PDB file of C-alpha atoms and ligand atoms in Angstrom:
ATOM      1  CA  MET A   1      89.760 -27.699 -38.012  1.00  0.00           C
ATOM      2  CA  ASN A   2      93.336 -28.157 -39.400  1.00  0.00           C
ATOM      3  CA  THR A   3      93.169 -25.126 -41.849  1.00  0.00           C
ATOM      4  CA  ARG A   4      92.148 -22.775 -38.965  1.00  0.00           C
ATOM      5  CA  ARG A   5      94.867 -24.196 -36.798  1.00  0.00           C
ATOM      6  CA  GLU A   6      97.328 -23.642 -39.524  1.00  0.00           C
ATOM      7  CA  PHE A   7      96.202 -20.182 -39.966  1.00  0.00           C
ATOM      8  CA  LEU A   8      96.407 -19.357 -36.501  1.00  0.00           C
ATOM      9  CA  GLY A   9      99.836 -21.103 -36.483  1.00  0.00           C
ATOM     10  CA  ALA A  10     101.017 -19.026 -39.323  1.00  0.00           C
ATOM     11  CA  LEU A  11     100.138 -15.989 -37.240  1.00  0.00           C
ATOM     12  CA  GLY A  12     102.464 -16.887 -34.567  1.00  0.00           C
ATOM     13  CA  LEU A  13     100.046 -18.351 -32.178  1.00  0.00           C
ATOM     14  CA  SER A  14     101.087 -21.669 -30.624  1.00  0.00           C
ATOM     15  CA  GLY A  15     100.331 -23.873 -27.636  1.00  0.00           C
ATOM     16  CA  GLY A  16      97.915 -22.285 -25.150  1.00  0.00           C
ATOM     17  CA  LEU A  17      97.442 -19.141 -27.069  1.00  0.00           C
ATOM     18  CA  LEU A  18      96.379 -21.062 -30.181  1.00  0.00           C
ATOM     19  CA  LEU A  19      93.980 -23.049 -28.028  1.00  0.00           C
ATOM     20  CA  LEU A  20      92.565 -19.984 -26.374  1.00  0.00           C
ATOM     21  CA  ALA A  21      92.038 -18.380 -29.869  1.00  0.00           C
ATOM     22  CA  GLU A  22      90.290 -21.531 -31.186  1.00  0.00           C
ATOM     23  CA  GLN A  23      88.074 -21.757 -27.892  1.00  0.00           C
ATOM     24  CA  LEU A  24      87.100 -18.171 -28.090  1.00  0.00           C
ATOM     25  CA  GLY A  25      86.036 -18.331 -31.656  1.00  0.00           C
ATOM     26  CA  GLN A  26      83.837 -21.410 -30.896  1.00  0.00           C
ATOM     27  CA  THR A  27      82.535 -19.812 -27.580  1.00  0.00           C
ATOM     28  CA  SER A  28      81.286 -16.817 -29.333  1.00  0.00           C
ATOM     29  CA  ALA A  29      79.544 -18.729 -31.945  1.00  0.00           C
ATOM     30  CA  LEU A  30      77.817 -21.096 -29.683  1.00  0.00           C
ATOM     31  CA  ALA A  31      76.693 -18.325 -27.157  1.00  0.00           C
ATOM     32  CA  MET A  32      75.052 -16.458 -30.218  1.00  0.00           C
ATOM     33  CA  ASP A  33      73.164 -19.088 -31.871  1.00  0.00           C
ATOM     34  CA  ARG A  34      72.560 -21.846 -29.404  1.00  0.00           C
ATOM     35  CA  GLY A  35      68.826 -21.867 -28.264  1.00  0.00           C
ATOM     36  CA  GLU A  36      68.195 -19.537 -25.542  1.00  0.00           C
ATOM     37  CA  GLY A  37      66.565 -22.090 -23.251  1.00  0.00           C
ATOM     38  CA  GLY A  38      69.684 -24.233 -22.740  1.00  0.00           C
ATOM     39  CA  GLY A  39      68.285 -27.738 -21.677  1.00  0.00           C
ATOM     40  CA  PRO A  40      70.011 -30.770 -20.491  1.00  0.00           C
ATOM     41  CA  PRO A  41      73.493 -31.483 -22.200  1.00  0.00           C
ATOM     42  CA  GLY A  42      73.274 -32.716 -25.763  1.00  0.00           C
ATOM     43  CA  GLN A  43      69.600 -31.545 -25.827  1.00  0.00           C
ATOM     44  CA  TYR A  44      68.507 -28.402 -27.789  1.00  0.00           C
ATOM     45  CA  GLU A  45      65.328 -26.343 -27.629  1.00  0.00           C
ATOM     46  CA  LEU A  46      63.443 -24.341 -29.904  1.00  0.00           C
ATOM     47  CA  PRO A  47      64.246 -20.948 -28.973  1.00  0.00           C
ATOM     48  CA  PRO A  48      61.422 -18.363 -29.062  1.00  0.00           C
ATOM     49  CA  LEU A  49      60.865 -15.895 -31.804  1.00  0.00           C
ATOM     50  CA  PRO A  50      62.430 -12.502 -30.684  1.00  0.00           C
ATOM     51  CA  TYR A  51      59.201 -10.641 -32.012  1.00  0.00           C
ATOM     52  CA  ASP A  52      55.438 -11.473 -32.600  1.00  0.00           C
ATOM     53  CA  TYR A  53      54.523 -13.670 -35.547  1.00  0.00           C
ATOM     54  CA  ASP A  54      53.156 -10.714 -37.517  1.00  0.00           C
ATOM     55  CA  ALA A  55      55.643  -8.285 -36.663  1.00  0.00           C
ATOM     56  CA  LEU A  56      57.305  -8.506 -39.973  1.00  0.00           C
ATOM     57  CA  GLU A  57      54.086  -7.692 -42.000  1.00  0.00           C
ATOM     58  CA  PRO A  58      53.359  -6.643 -44.645  1.00  0.00           C
ATOM     59  CA  HIS A  59      56.783  -8.194 -46.007  1.00  0.00           C
ATOM     60  CA  ILE A  60      56.466 -11.734 -44.319  1.00  0.00           C
ATOM     61  CA  ASP A  61      53.026 -12.646 -43.101  1.00  0.00           C
ATOM     62  CA  GLY A  62      52.248 -13.848 -39.654  1.00  0.00           C
ATOM     63  CA  GLN A  63      50.780 -17.261 -40.696  1.00  0.00           C
ATOM     64  CA  THR A  64      54.096 -17.973 -42.654  1.00  0.00           C
ATOM     65  CA  MET A  65      55.982 -17.039 -39.505  1.00  0.00           C
ATOM     66  CA  ARG A  66      54.065 -19.140 -37.222  1.00  0.00           C
ATOM     67  CA  ILE A  67      54.213 -22.412 -39.261  1.00  0.00           C
ATOM     68  CA  HIS A  68      57.784 -21.743 -40.265  1.00  0.00           C
ATOM     69  CA  HIS A  69      58.944 -21.265 -36.554  1.00  0.00           C
ATOM     70  CA  ASP A  70      56.412 -23.507 -34.775  1.00  0.00           C
ATOM     71  CA  LEU A  71      56.508 -26.586 -37.082  1.00  0.00           C
ATOM     72  CA  HIS A  72      59.478 -26.372 -39.456  1.00  0.00           C
ATOM     73  CA  HIS A  73      61.946 -25.022 -36.896  1.00  0.00           C
ATOM     74  CA  LYS A  74      60.775 -27.411 -34.134  1.00  0.00           C
ATOM     75  CA  GLY A  75      61.073 -30.381 -36.724  1.00  0.00           C
ATOM     76  CA  TYR A  76      64.775 -29.375 -37.140  1.00  0.00           C
ATOM     77  CA  THR A  77      65.189 -29.137 -33.300  1.00  0.00           C
ATOM     78  CA  ASP A  78      63.501 -32.389 -32.646  1.00  0.00           C
ATOM     79  CA  GLY A  79      65.639 -33.958 -35.711  1.00  0.00           C
ATOM     80  CA  LEU A  80      68.900 -32.883 -34.431  1.00  0.00           C
ATOM     81  CA  ASN A  81      68.325 -34.077 -30.932  1.00  0.00           C
ATOM     82  CA  LYS A  82      67.233 -37.442 -32.378  1.00  0.00           C
ATOM     83  CA  ALA A  83      70.158 -37.713 -34.550  1.00  0.00           C
ATOM     84  CA  LEU A  84      72.565 -37.083 -31.560  1.00  0.00           C
ATOM     85  CA  ALA A  85      70.612 -39.542 -29.441  1.00  0.00           C
ATOM     86  CA  SER A  86      70.870 -42.119 -32.354  1.00  0.00           C
ATOM     87  CA  LEU A  87      74.542 -41.657 -32.518  1.00  0.00           C
ATOM     88  CA  SER A  88      75.030 -41.863 -28.769  1.00  0.00           C
ATOM     89  CA  ALA A  89      73.020 -45.370 -28.887  1.00  0.00           C
ATOM     90  CA  ALA A  90      75.243 -46.751 -31.862  1.00  0.00           C
ATOM     91  CA  ARG A  91      78.465 -45.758 -29.804  1.00  0.00           C
ATOM     92  CA  GLU A  92      76.872 -47.567 -26.776  1.00  0.00           C
ATOM     93  CA  SER A  93      75.974 -50.695 -28.849  1.00  0.00           C
ATOM     94  CA  GLY A  94      78.875 -50.658 -31.129  1.00  0.00           C
ATOM     95  CA  ASP A  95      76.529 -50.943 -34.075  1.00  0.00           C
ATOM     96  CA  PHE A  96      77.407 -48.370 -36.685  1.00  0.00           C
ATOM     97  CA  GLY A  97      75.292 -50.102 -39.460  1.00  0.00           C
ATOM     98  CA  ASN A  98      73.261 -46.896 -40.240  1.00  0.00           C
ATOM     99  CA  ILE A  99      76.090 -44.533 -39.602  1.00  0.00           C
ATOM    100  CA  GLN A 100      75.921 -43.031 -43.337  1.00  0.00           C
ATOM    101  CA  ASN A 101      72.179 -42.316 -42.750  1.00  0.00           C
ATOM    102  CA  LEU A 102      73.065 -40.860 -39.317  1.00  0.00           C
ATOM    103  CA  SER A 103      75.623 -38.697 -40.514  1.00  0.00           C
ATOM    104  CA  ARG A 104      73.489 -37.180 -43.253  1.00  0.00           C
ATOM    105  CA  LEU A 105      70.550 -36.692 -40.462  1.00  0.00           C
ATOM    106  CA  LEU A 106      72.957 -34.859 -38.226  1.00  0.00           C
ATOM    107  CA  ALA A 107      74.422 -32.518 -40.912  1.00  0.00           C
ATOM    108  CA  PHE A 108      70.841 -31.854 -42.278  1.00  0.00           C
ATOM    109  CA  HIS A 109      69.005 -31.051 -38.811  1.00  0.00           C
ATOM    110  CA  ALA A 110      71.991 -29.243 -37.255  1.00  0.00           C
ATOM    111  CA  GLY A 111      72.049 -27.090 -40.291  1.00  0.00           C
ATOM    112  CA  GLY A 112      68.168 -26.509 -40.050  1.00  0.00           C
ATOM    113  CA  TYR A 113      68.417 -25.738 -36.388  1.00  0.00           C
ATOM    114  CA  VAL A 114      71.235 -23.470 -36.452  1.00  0.00           C
ATOM    115  CA  ASN A 115      70.307 -21.644 -39.723  1.00  0.00           C
ATOM    116  CA  HIS A 116      66.761 -20.656 -38.292  1.00  0.00           C
ATOM    117  CA  ASN A 117      68.432 -19.396 -34.902  1.00  0.00           C
ATOM    118  CA  ILE A 118      70.403 -16.979 -36.970  1.00  0.00           C
ATOM    119  CA  PHE A 119      67.480 -16.422 -39.550  1.00  0.00           C
ATOM    120  CA  TRP A 120      65.095 -14.976 -37.084  1.00  0.00           C
ATOM    121  CA  LYS A 121      67.524 -12.697 -35.407  1.00  0.00           C
ATOM    122  CA  ASN A 122      68.804 -11.403 -38.799  1.00  0.00           C
ATOM    123  CA  MET A 123      65.435 -10.055 -39.039  1.00  0.00           C
ATOM    124  CA  ALA A 124      63.533  -7.251 -37.218  1.00  0.00           C
ATOM    125  CA  PRO A 125      60.354  -5.064 -37.830  1.00  0.00           C
ATOM    126  CA  ALA A 126      61.018  -1.470 -38.964  1.00  0.00           C
ATOM    127  CA  SER A 127      60.089  -0.064 -35.544  1.00  0.00           C
ATOM    128  CA  LYS A 128      63.033  -2.152 -34.047  1.00  0.00           C
ATOM    129  CA  GLY A 129      65.580  -1.148 -36.631  1.00  0.00           C
ATOM    130  CA  GLY A 130      64.919  -3.601 -39.568  1.00  0.00           C
ATOM    131  CA  GLY A 131      65.681  -2.300 -43.156  1.00  0.00           C
ATOM    132  CA  GLY A 132      68.036   0.385 -44.329  1.00  0.00           C
ATOM    133  CA  LYS A 133      71.784  -0.328 -44.900  1.00  0.00           C
ATOM    134  CA  PRO A 134      74.629  -1.277 -42.800  1.00  0.00           C
ATOM    135  CA  ASP A 135      77.090   1.167 -41.756  1.00  0.00           C
ATOM    136  CA  GLY A 136      80.485   1.101 -39.770  1.00  0.00           C
ATOM    137  CA  LYS A 137      83.038  -1.690 -40.242  1.00  0.00           C
ATOM    138  CA  LEU A 138      80.472  -4.106 -42.201  1.00  0.00           C
ATOM    139  CA  ALA A 139      79.864  -1.119 -44.541  1.00  0.00           C
ATOM    140  CA  ALA A 140      83.489  -0.393 -45.252  1.00  0.00           C
ATOM    141  CA  ASP A 141      84.060  -4.222 -45.737  1.00  0.00           C
ATOM    142  CA  LEU A 142      81.246  -4.667 -48.102  1.00  0.00           C
ATOM    143  CA  GLN A 143      82.733  -1.884 -50.130  1.00  0.00           C
ATOM    144  CA  ARG A 144      86.226  -3.583 -49.938  1.00  0.00           C
ATOM    145  CA  ASP A 145      85.115  -6.947 -50.839  1.00  0.00           C
ATOM    146  CA  PHE A 146      82.108  -6.421 -53.182  1.00  0.00           C
ATOM    147  CA  GLY A 147      82.691  -2.875 -54.648  1.00  0.00           C
ATOM    148  CA  GLY A 148      79.854  -1.429 -52.547  1.00  0.00           C
ATOM    149  CA  TYR A 149      76.561  -2.159 -50.985  1.00  0.00           C
ATOM    150  CA  ASP A 150      74.395  -2.158 -54.123  1.00  0.00           C
ATOM    151  CA  LYS A 151      76.904  -4.495 -55.621  1.00  0.00           C
ATOM    152  CA  PHE A 152      76.665  -6.824 -52.867  1.00  0.00           C
ATOM    153  CA  GLN A 153      72.889  -6.593 -52.692  1.00  0.00           C
ATOM    154  CA  ALA A 154      72.499  -7.322 -56.286  1.00  0.00           C
ATOM    155  CA  HIS A 155      74.934 -10.296 -55.765  1.00  0.00           C
ATOM    156  CA  PHE A 156      73.479 -11.690 -52.870  1.00  0.00           C
ATOM    157  CA  THR A 157      69.733 -11.452 -54.479  1.00  0.00           C
ATOM    158  CA  ALA A 158      71.007 -13.162 -57.539  1.00  0.00           C
ATOM    159  CA  ALA A 159      72.641 -15.961 -55.489  1.00  0.00           C
ATOM    160  CA  ALA A 160      69.407 -16.613 -53.297  1.00  0.00           C
ATOM    161  CA  THR A 161      66.916 -16.293 -56.346  1.00  0.00           C
ATOM    162  CA  ALA A 162      68.854 -18.939 -58.360  1.00  0.00           C
ATOM    163  CA  VAL A 163      68.773 -21.548 -55.901  1.00  0.00           C
ATOM    164  CA  GLU A 164      67.520 -24.807 -57.548  1.00  0.00           C
ATOM    165  CA  GLY A 165      65.136 -26.329 -54.968  1.00  0.00           C
ATOM    166  CA  ASN A 166      65.606 -25.495 -51.460  1.00  0.00           C
ATOM    167  CA  GLY A 167      68.324 -23.589 -49.695  1.00  0.00           C
ATOM    168  CA  TRP A 168      69.467 -20.162 -48.673  1.00  0.00           C
ATOM    169  CA  GLY A 169      71.210 -17.026 -49.751  1.00  0.00           C
ATOM    170  CA  VAL A 170      74.414 -16.415 -47.524  1.00  0.00           C
ATOM    171  CA  LEU A 171      76.821 -13.453 -46.533  1.00  0.00           C
ATOM    172  CA  ALA A 172      79.527 -15.108 -44.458  1.00  0.00           C
ATOM    173  CA  TYR A 173      82.881 -14.182 -43.029  1.00  0.00           C
ATOM    174  CA  HIS A 174      85.659 -16.465 -44.141  1.00  0.00           C
ATOM    175  CA  ARG A 175      88.171 -16.831 -41.088  1.00  0.00           C
ATOM    176  CA  ASP A 176      90.999 -18.119 -43.082  1.00  0.00           C
ATOM    177  CA  LEU A 177      90.859 -15.888 -46.163  1.00  0.00           C
ATOM    178  CA  ARG A 178      89.816 -13.067 -44.148  1.00  0.00           C
ATOM    179  CA  ARG A 179      87.057 -11.699 -46.340  1.00  0.00           C
ATOM    180  CA  LEU A 180      83.346 -11.520 -46.923  1.00  0.00           C
ATOM    181  CA  MET A 181      81.781 -14.069 -49.251  1.00  0.00           C
ATOM    182  CA  VAL A 182      78.286 -14.339 -50.645  1.00  0.00           C
ATOM    183  CA  PHE A 183      77.125 -17.942 -51.824  1.00  0.00           C
ATOM    184  CA  ALA A 184      74.211 -20.135 -52.343  1.00  0.00           C
ATOM    185  CA  MET A 185      73.581 -22.906 -49.592  1.00  0.00           C
ATOM    186  CA  LEU A 186      71.715 -25.825 -50.736  1.00  0.00           C
ATOM    187  CA  ASN A 187      69.216 -27.626 -48.481  1.00  0.00           C
ATOM    188  CA  GLN A 188      70.421 -26.794 -45.180  1.00  0.00           C
ATOM    189  CA  GLN A 189      74.270 -27.318 -45.249  1.00  0.00           C
ATOM    190  CA  MET A 190      75.445 -28.132 -48.779  1.00  0.00           C
ATOM    191  CA  GLN A 191      77.987 -26.188 -51.097  1.00  0.00           C
ATOM    192  CA  VAL A 192      79.194 -24.191 -48.260  1.00  0.00           C
ATOM    193  CA  PRO A 193      82.853 -23.108 -48.356  1.00  0.00           C
ATOM    194  CA  VAL A 194      84.800 -24.598 -45.523  1.00  0.00           C
ATOM    195  CA  GLY A 195      86.071 -22.003 -42.888  1.00  0.00           C
ATOM    196  CA  THR A 196      82.984 -19.461 -43.466  1.00  0.00           C
ATOM    197  CA  VAL A 197      80.814 -18.171 -40.409  1.00  0.00           C
ATOM    198  CA  PRO A 198      77.448 -17.148 -41.398  1.00  0.00           C
ATOM    199  CA  LEU A 199      76.393 -13.494 -40.764  1.00  0.00           C
ATOM    200  CA  LEU A 200      73.215 -13.025 -42.864  1.00  0.00           C
ATOM    201  CA  LEU A 201      70.894 -15.922 -44.155  1.00  0.00           C
ATOM    202  CA  CYS A 202      67.769 -15.626 -46.303  1.00  0.00           C
ATOM    203  CA  ASP A 203      65.709 -18.642 -46.406  1.00  0.00           C
ATOM    204  CA  VAL A 204      64.489 -19.329 -49.838  1.00  0.00           C
ATOM    205  CA  TRP A 205      62.736 -22.694 -49.006  1.00  0.00           C
ATOM    206  CA  GLU A 206      59.047 -22.528 -50.464  1.00  0.00           C
ATOM    207  CA  HIS A 207      57.985 -22.884 -46.887  1.00  0.00           C
ATOM    208  CA  ALA A 208      59.422 -19.239 -46.157  1.00  0.00           C
ATOM    209  CA  TYR A 209      57.266 -17.633 -48.699  1.00  0.00           C
ATOM    210  CA  TYR A 210      54.832 -19.630 -50.417  1.00  0.00           C
ATOM    211  CA  LEU A 211      51.563 -18.763 -48.712  1.00  0.00           C
ATOM    212  CA  LYS A 212      52.062 -15.037 -49.568  1.00  0.00           C
ATOM    213  CA  TYR A 213      54.084 -14.922 -52.649  1.00  0.00           C
ATOM    214  CA  GLN A 214      53.279 -18.564 -54.274  1.00  0.00           C
ATOM    215  CA  ASN A 215      56.048 -19.056 -57.018  1.00  0.00           C
ATOM    216  CA  ARG A 216      57.303 -15.343 -56.803  1.00  0.00           C
ATOM    217  CA  ARG A 217      60.351 -15.958 -55.043  1.00  0.00           C
ATOM    218  CA  ALA A 218      62.163 -12.951 -56.289  1.00  0.00           C
ATOM    219  CA  ASP A 219      59.267 -10.705 -54.861  1.00  0.00           C
ATOM    220  CA  TYR A 220      59.609 -12.246 -51.554  1.00  0.00           C
ATOM    221  CA  ILE A 221      63.399 -11.598 -51.570  1.00  0.00           C
ATOM    222  CA  LYS A 222      62.964  -8.049 -52.670  1.00  0.00           C
ATOM    223  CA  ALA A 223      60.450  -7.537 -49.566  1.00  0.00           C
ATOM    224  CA  TRP A 224      62.911  -9.453 -47.232  1.00  0.00           C
ATOM    225  CA  TRP A 225      65.523  -6.724 -47.416  1.00  0.00           C
ATOM    226  CA  ASN A 226      63.079  -4.537 -45.716  1.00  0.00           C
ATOM    227  CA  VAL A 227      63.271  -6.441 -42.644  1.00  0.00           C
ATOM    228  CA  VAL A 228      66.900  -7.157 -42.462  1.00  0.00           C
ATOM    229  CA  ASN A 229      68.360  -6.411 -38.860  1.00  0.00           C
ATOM    230  CA  TRP A 230      71.853  -4.900 -39.916  1.00  0.00           C
ATOM    231  CA  LYS A 231      72.550  -4.292 -36.006  1.00  0.00           C
ATOM    232  CA  ASP A 232      72.422  -8.279 -35.681  1.00  0.00           C
ATOM    233  CA  VAL A 233      74.571  -8.804 -38.796  1.00  0.00           C
ATOM    234  CA  SER A 234      77.241  -6.430 -37.671  1.00  0.00           C
ATOM    235  CA  GLU A 235      77.373  -7.750 -34.045  1.00  0.00           C
ATOM    236  CA  ARG A 236      78.072 -11.319 -35.858  1.00  0.00           C
ATOM    237  CA  TYR A 237      80.731  -9.719 -38.024  1.00  0.00           C
ATOM    238  CA  TYR A 238      82.410  -8.070 -35.107  1.00  0.00           C
ATOM    239  CA  ALA A 239      82.349 -11.476 -33.235  1.00  0.00           C
ATOM    240  CA  ALA A 240      83.576 -13.377 -36.334  1.00  0.00           C
ATOM    241  CA  THR A 241      86.593 -10.906 -36.953  1.00  0.00           C
ATOM    242  CA  ALA A 242      87.385 -10.341 -33.237  1.00  0.00           C
TER     243      ALA A 242
HETATM  244 MN1  LIG B 301      63.081 -22.512 -43.214  1.00  0.00          MN
END
C-alpha cells in the first residue's frame, strides 16, 4: 500500500530493507489469522474453534456458537473460495462483465472469513484467561490513546452498540498513524480506516447473540467483556507494532 511504503520510506528504509519490512508485516498477519488447516493454494478452510461450543457459557450460549461457527463462518469460508475461483475464471476467459459484483463478494467474504478467525481467538473461557483487563504495553498504550481502560471500554461499547444493522466493534492499531483506534465496522468490511490492523473484534450481527439476548444487544456486549482474551489481543498488538 502506498501510504505504508511512504511511511516506511520516511523512516529511512529503502530498497531491500523496505521490502523486508513490508513482507514481515504481511507474514505475521497471515500466519496469525489464516485458517489452521492450510489447504491447496487459493483455498481456505474453516479453522476449528479453539474451545468447546459451550465453553463461553453463560455469557455466550453453545447453540449460538455452534450455528455461528459451523454455518455462518463456514458460509464466509465457502464464499471467499468461490469469489476467488470466479475471479480466476474471469481472468482465464477475459470476461470481466461481472467484475463489480465479484469485487463486492470478495470484500464481503474475505472480511467475514478473517473477522471470525480473529473473533474466536479474541475470546476464551475464564478458566483459560478470559475476562479481566489487559496489562503491559497494551494497557499503557490504552492509557496513552484513550485516557485509560475504562474510557476505552466505554468508547468501544458505545461504538459497537450503536452499529446500525450488521457490523462489528473494533479495536485496531493504525500502522501509519501509530496509535490505537476504536471504530465501528459495518457489515464485514465497511467504514474501516485504511491502514489499520484489527486487534479486538466484537461481532454485533444479530446471529452472534439473538438466540440468547434477542434484541438486547447492550446486554450481550456487557457479557462479552467477560470472555475477552487479552493475551491474544496483546499478542496481536506486539505483532502489529513489531
Ligand atoms: Mn458473525
